[in-house]
Amino acid sequence: MRRYSITMLTVVLSIAFAGAAMAQHNARGMTKIEANSQTVSIDYGRPSLHGRNINDMLGKLPAGGFWRLGADSSTTFKTGTDLKFGDVTVPKGTYSLWAQKESDNSWKLVFNTQHGQWGTQHDPSKDAYFVPLTEAKAGSPQNLVTITLTKEGDNGGMFDVVWGDLELTAHFTAQ
């Protein structure tokens, strides 16, 4: 009887984990660098444009609207060291990442203290840090959302997200 129970538990857990994995419909991406001898990483879903125009998709976001910077589970940002983005210091920790479109059509990178939730479940009351993003036309447009962290100097780096011909960037230094 005990062997049967263990076998059934194994089957149920296998089905549960397979179901969770299948719920992630898009490929996952990961980027990471070392800053101040600590890891900074981003795990995110990679939706595809599927022939759609990025301006038709994100251009219709209302002022104050949020883009979840990926697909499926929320985009997760982890840093083992405090990071300074211009005048904003983001303490070491784990956050979900969002991009917020402002009324003047500029963008802000939003660090939210809630993480691990489904990507459409944004709780603005947990938004903790807001970093201005620089928008540019991507030199190399991407069909899939592509987020990269690039090392700059000894303790610096750059956050970069490209989707279609939209590119948003922010520079940071490790503290």
mmCIF file of C-alpha atoms in Angstrom:
data_model
loop_
_atom_site.group_PDB
_atom_site.id
_atom_site.type_symbol
_atom_site.label_atom_id
_atom_site.label_comp_id
_atom_site.label_asym_id
_atom_site.label_seq_id
_atom_site.Cartn_x
_atom_site.Cartn_y
_atom_site.Cartn_z
ATOM 1 C CA MET A 1 0.000 0.000 0.000
ATOM 2 C CA ARG A 2 2.814 2.399 0.884
ATOM 3 C CA ARG A 3 4.574 1.775 -2.450
ATOM 4 C CA TYR A 4 1.281 2.484 -4.245
ATOM 5 C CA SER A 5 0.897 5.795 -2.333
ATOM 6 C CA ILE A 6 4.442 6.882 -3.182
ATOM 7 C CA THR A 7 3.916 5.947 -6.831
ATOM 8 C CA MET A 8 0.638 7.900 -6.981
ATOM 9 C CA LEU A 9 2.245 10.919 -5.307
ATOM 10 C CA THR A 10 5.066 10.813 -7.857
ATOM 11 C CA VAL A 11 2.567 10.672 -10.734
ATOM 12 C CA VAL A 12 0.478 13.548 -9.348
ATOM 13 C CA LEU A 13 3.554 15.742 -8.782
ATOM 14 C CA SER A 14 4.870 14.943 -12.266
ATOM 15 C CA ILE A 15 1.558 15.983 -13.819
ATOM 16 C CA ALA A 16 1.454 19.169 -11.725
ATOM 17 C CA PHE A 17 4.984 20.202 -12.733
ATOM 18 C CA ALA A 18 4.334 19.351 -16.384
ATOM 19 C CA GLY A 19 1.161 21.455 -16.298
ATOM 20 C CA ALA A 20 3.027 24.419 -14.830
ATOM 21 C CA ALA A 21 5.742 24.123 -17.466
ATOM 22 C CA MET A 22 3.177 23.871 -20.268
ATOM 23 C CA ALA A 23 1.407 27.013 -18.994
ATOM 24 C CA GLN A 24 4.529 28.932 -20.040
ATOM 25 C CA HIS A 25 3.637 29.303 -23.735
ATOM 26 C CA ASN A 26 6.685 31.338 -24.734
ATOM 27 C CA ALA A 27 10.379 30.580 -24.634
ATOM 28 C CA ARG A 28 12.193 31.936 -21.565
ATOM 29 C CA GLY A 29 15.237 34.158 -21.748
ATOM 30 C CA MET A 30 17.964 34.784 -19.181
ATOM 31 C CA THR A 31 20.657 37.430 -19.037
ATOM 32 C CA LYS A 32 23.192 38.045 -16.285
ATOM 33 C CA ILE A 33 26.405 39.865 -15.461
ATOM 34 C CA GLU A 34 28.729 40.256 -12.493
ATOM 35 C CA ALA A 35 28.807 43.715 -10.900
ATOM 36 C CA ASN A 36 30.739 44.493 -7.731
ATOM 37 C CA SER A 37 31.516 40.739 -7.522
ATOM 38 C CA GLN A 38 27.769 40.004 -7.322
ATOM 39 C CA THR A 39 25.329 38.555 -9.872
ATOM 40 C CA VAL A 40 22.690 40.717 -11.540
ATOM 41 C CA SER A 41 20.196 38.665 -13.586
ATOM 42 C CA ILE A 42 16.905 38.865 -15.453
ATOM 43 C CA ASP A 43 14.612 35.920 -16.285
ATOM 44 C CA TYR A 44 11.816 36.733 -18.746
ATOM 45 C CA GLY A 45 9.306 35.326 -21.231
ATOM 46 C CA ARG A 46 10.003 35.994 -24.926
ATOM 47 C CA PRO A 47 6.806 36.688 -26.852
ATOM 48 C CA SER A 48 6.950 37.051 -30.621
ATOM 49 C CA LEU A 49 5.506 39.825 -32.749
ATOM 50 C CA HIS A 50 4.028 37.210 -35.131
ATOM 51 C CA GLY A 51 3.996 39.784 -37.938
ATOM 52 C CA ARG A 52 2.400 42.487 -35.780
ATOM 53 C CA ASN A 53 3.731 46.023 -35.542
ATOM 54 C CA ILE A 54 5.243 47.027 -32.180
ATOM 55 C CA ASN A 55 3.774 50.531 -32.471
ATOM 56 C CA ASP A 56 0.291 49.066 -32.895
ATOM 57 C CA MET A 57 0.809 46.990 -29.767
ATOM 58 C CA LEU A 58 2.636 49.258 -27.323
ATOM 59 C CA GLY A 59 1.771 52.583 -28.961
ATOM 60 C CA LYS A 60 -1.824 52.187 -27.723
ATOM 61 C CA LEU A 61 -0.823 51.948 -24.062
ATOM 62 C CA PRO A 62 -2.484 54.799 -22.173
ATOM 63 C CA ALA A 63 -0.390 57.255 -20.169
ATOM 64 C CA GLY A 64 0.549 55.440 -16.991
ATOM 65 C CA GLY A 65 0.019 52.072 -18.706
ATOM 66 C CA PHE A 66 2.338 49.170 -17.985
ATOM 67 C CA TRP A 67 4.169 46.778 -20.302
ATOM 68 C CA ARG A 68 5.203 43.609 -18.496
ATOM 69 C CA LEU A 69 8.506 43.327 -20.412
ATOM 70 C CA GLY A 70 7.921 39.756 -21.460
ATOM 71 C CA ALA A 71 5.273 37.069 -21.335
ATOM 72 C CA ASP A 72 3.815 34.417 -19.060
ATOM 73 C CA SER A 73 5.338 34.654 -15.537
ATOM 74 C CA SER A 74 6.476 38.133 -14.567
ATOM 75 C CA THR A 75 9.946 39.254 -15.593
ATOM 76 C CA THR A 76 12.211 38.647 -12.585
ATOM 77 C CA PHE A 77 15.171 40.900 -11.777
ATOM 78 C CA LYS A 78 17.678 39.756 -9.125
ATOM 79 C CA THR A 79 20.644 41.701 -7.857
ATOM 80 C CA GLY A 80 23.130 40.733 -5.167
ATOM 81 C CA THR A 81 24.304 44.341 -4.811
ATOM 82 C CA ASP A 82 22.694 47.773 -4.670
ATOM 83 C CA LEU A 83 22.492 49.390 -8.116
ATOM 84 C CA LYS A 84 22.412 53.093 -8.897
ATOM 85 C CA PHE A 85 20.499 54.163 -12.005
ATOM 86 C CA GLY A 86 21.202 57.917 -12.243
ATOM 87 C CA ASP A 87 19.701 59.351 -9.038
ATOM 88 C CA VAL A 88 17.766 56.172 -8.160
ATOM 89 C CA THR A 89 19.300 53.454 -5.981
ATOM 90 C CA VAL A 90 17.724 50.005 -6.225
ATOM 91 C CA PRO A 91 18.680 47.909 -3.168
ATOM 92 C CA LYS A 92 19.881 44.338 -3.614
ATOM 93 C CA GLY A 93 16.963 41.938 -3.828
ATOM 94 C CA THR A 94 14.442 40.350 -6.185
ATOM 95 C CA TYR A 95 11.841 42.337 -8.130
ATOM 96 C CA SER A 96 9.459 42.028 -11.037
ATOM 97 C CA LEU A 97 10.205 44.459 -13.875
ATOM 98 C CA TRP A 98 7.717 46.579 -15.784
ATOM 99 C CA ALA A 99 7.942 49.461 -18.241
ATOM 100 C CA GLN A 100 5.544 52.342 -17.687
ATOM 101 C CA LYS A 101 4.605 54.691 -20.504
ATOM 102 C CA GLU A 102 4.368 58.310 -19.356
ATOM 103 C CA SER A 103 1.968 60.979 -20.619
ATOM 104 C CA ASP A 104 4.806 62.575 -22.648
ATOM 105 C CA ASN A 105 5.414 59.152 -24.316
ATOM 106 C CA SER A 106 8.643 58.615 -22.373
ATOM 107 C CA TRP A 107 9.224 55.348 -20.498
ATOM 108 C CA LYS A 108 10.220 54.359 -16.956
ATOM 109 C CA LEU A 109 11.607 51.049 -15.758
ATOM 110 C CA VAL A 110 9.590 49.992 -12.705
ATOM 111 C CA PHE A 111 10.973 47.708 -9.988
ATOM 112 C CA ASN A 112 8.069 46.049 -8.151
ATOM 113 C CA THR A 113 8.619 44.194 -4.856
ATOM 114 C CA GLN A 114 6.145 41.470 -5.857
ATOM 115 C CA HIS A 115 7.706 38.806 -8.068
ATOM 116 C CA GLY A 116 6.831 35.359 -9.339
ATOM 117 C CA GLN A 117 3.230 36.279 -10.153
ATOM 118 C CA TRP A 118 1.649 35.841 -13.585
ATOM 119 C CA GLY A 119 2.822 38.692 -15.807
ATOM 120 C CA THR A 120 -0.595 40.338 -16.087
ATOM 121 C CA GLN A 121 -1.011 40.617 -12.301
ATOM 122 C CA HIS A 122 0.696 43.944 -11.699
ATOM 123 C CA ASP A 123 0.070 45.464 -8.260
ATOM 124 C CA PRO A 124 1.026 49.168 -8.524
ATOM 125 C CA SER A 125 0.960 49.518 -4.732
ATOM 126 C CA LYS A 126 4.163 47.429 -4.703
ATOM 127 C CA ASP A 127 6.026 49.591 -7.232
ATOM 128 C CA ALA A 128 9.170 50.644 -5.375
ATOM 129 C CA TYR A 129 11.651 52.261 -7.769
ATOM 130 C CA PHE A 130 11.211 54.165 -11.035
ATOM 131 C CA VAL A 131 14.127 54.605 -13.446
ATOM 132 C CA PRO A 132 13.960 56.757 -16.605
ATOM 133 C CA LEU A 133 14.524 54.765 -19.796
ATOM 134 C CA THR A 134 16.053 56.098 -23.006
ATOM 135 C CA GLU A 135 14.051 55.194 -26.112
ATOM 136 C CA ALA A 136 15.676 54.677 -29.493
ATOM 137 C CA LYS A 137 14.958 52.949 -32.772
ATOM 138 C CA ALA A 138 16.634 49.540 -32.528
ATOM 139 C CA GLY A 139 19.608 49.097 -34.828
ATOM 140 C CA SER A 140 18.798 45.398 -35.004
ATOM 141 C CA PRO A 141 15.003 44.885 -34.638
ATOM 142 C CA GLN A 142 13.946 41.714 -32.807
ATOM 143 C CA ASN A 143 10.876 39.555 -33.462
ATOM 144 C CA LEU A 144 11.151 38.120 -29.907
ATOM 145 C CA VAL A 145 11.438 40.325 -26.823
ATOM 146 C CA THR A 146 15.169 40.443 -26.077
ATOM 147 C CA ILE A 147 16.512 41.749 -22.766
ATOM 148 C CA THR A 148 20.235 42.028 -22.178
ATOM 149 C CA LEU A 149 22.497 43.141 -19.372
ATOM 150 C CA THR A 150 25.886 44.341 -20.599
ATOM 151 C CA LYS A 151 28.911 44.978 -18.410
ATOM 152 C CA GLU A 152 30.304 48.526 -18.573
ATOM 153 C CA GLY A 153 33.625 49.157 -16.831
ATOM 154 C CA ASP A 154 34.487 47.560 -13.497
ATOM 155 C CA ASN A 155 31.198 48.098 -11.663
ATOM 156 C CA GLY A 156 28.740 49.311 -14.255
ATOM 157 C CA GLY A 157 26.269 47.902 -16.682
ATOM 158 C CA MET A 158 23.483 48.597 -19.116
ATOM 159 C CA PHE A 159 19.904 47.301 -19.162
ATOM 160 C CA ASP A 160 18.562 46.956 -22.710
ATOM 161 C CA VAL A 161 15.221 45.665 -24.014
ATOM 162 C CA VAL A 162 14.395 45.389 -27.727
ATOM 163 C CA TRP A 163 11.127 44.340 -29.316
ATOM 164 C CA GLY A 164 10.469 45.076 -32.952
ATOM 165 C CA ASP A 165 12.248 48.356 -33.611
ATOM 166 C CA LEU A 166 11.678 49.699 -30.073
ATOM 167 C CA GLU A 167 14.753 49.836 -27.841
ATOM 168 C CA LEU A 168 14.722 51.000 -24.202
ATOM 169 C CA THR A 169 17.935 51.369 -22.204
ATOM 170 C CA ALA A 170 19.225 52.427 -18.779
ATOM 171 C CA HIS A 171 22.779 52.536 -17.396
ATOM 172 C CA PHE A 172 23.662 51.602 -13.816
ATOM 173 C CA THR A 173 26.592 51.249 -11.441
ATOM 174 C CA ALA A 174 27.019 48.765 -8.601
ATOM 175 C CA GLN A 175 27.357 50.333 -5.157
#
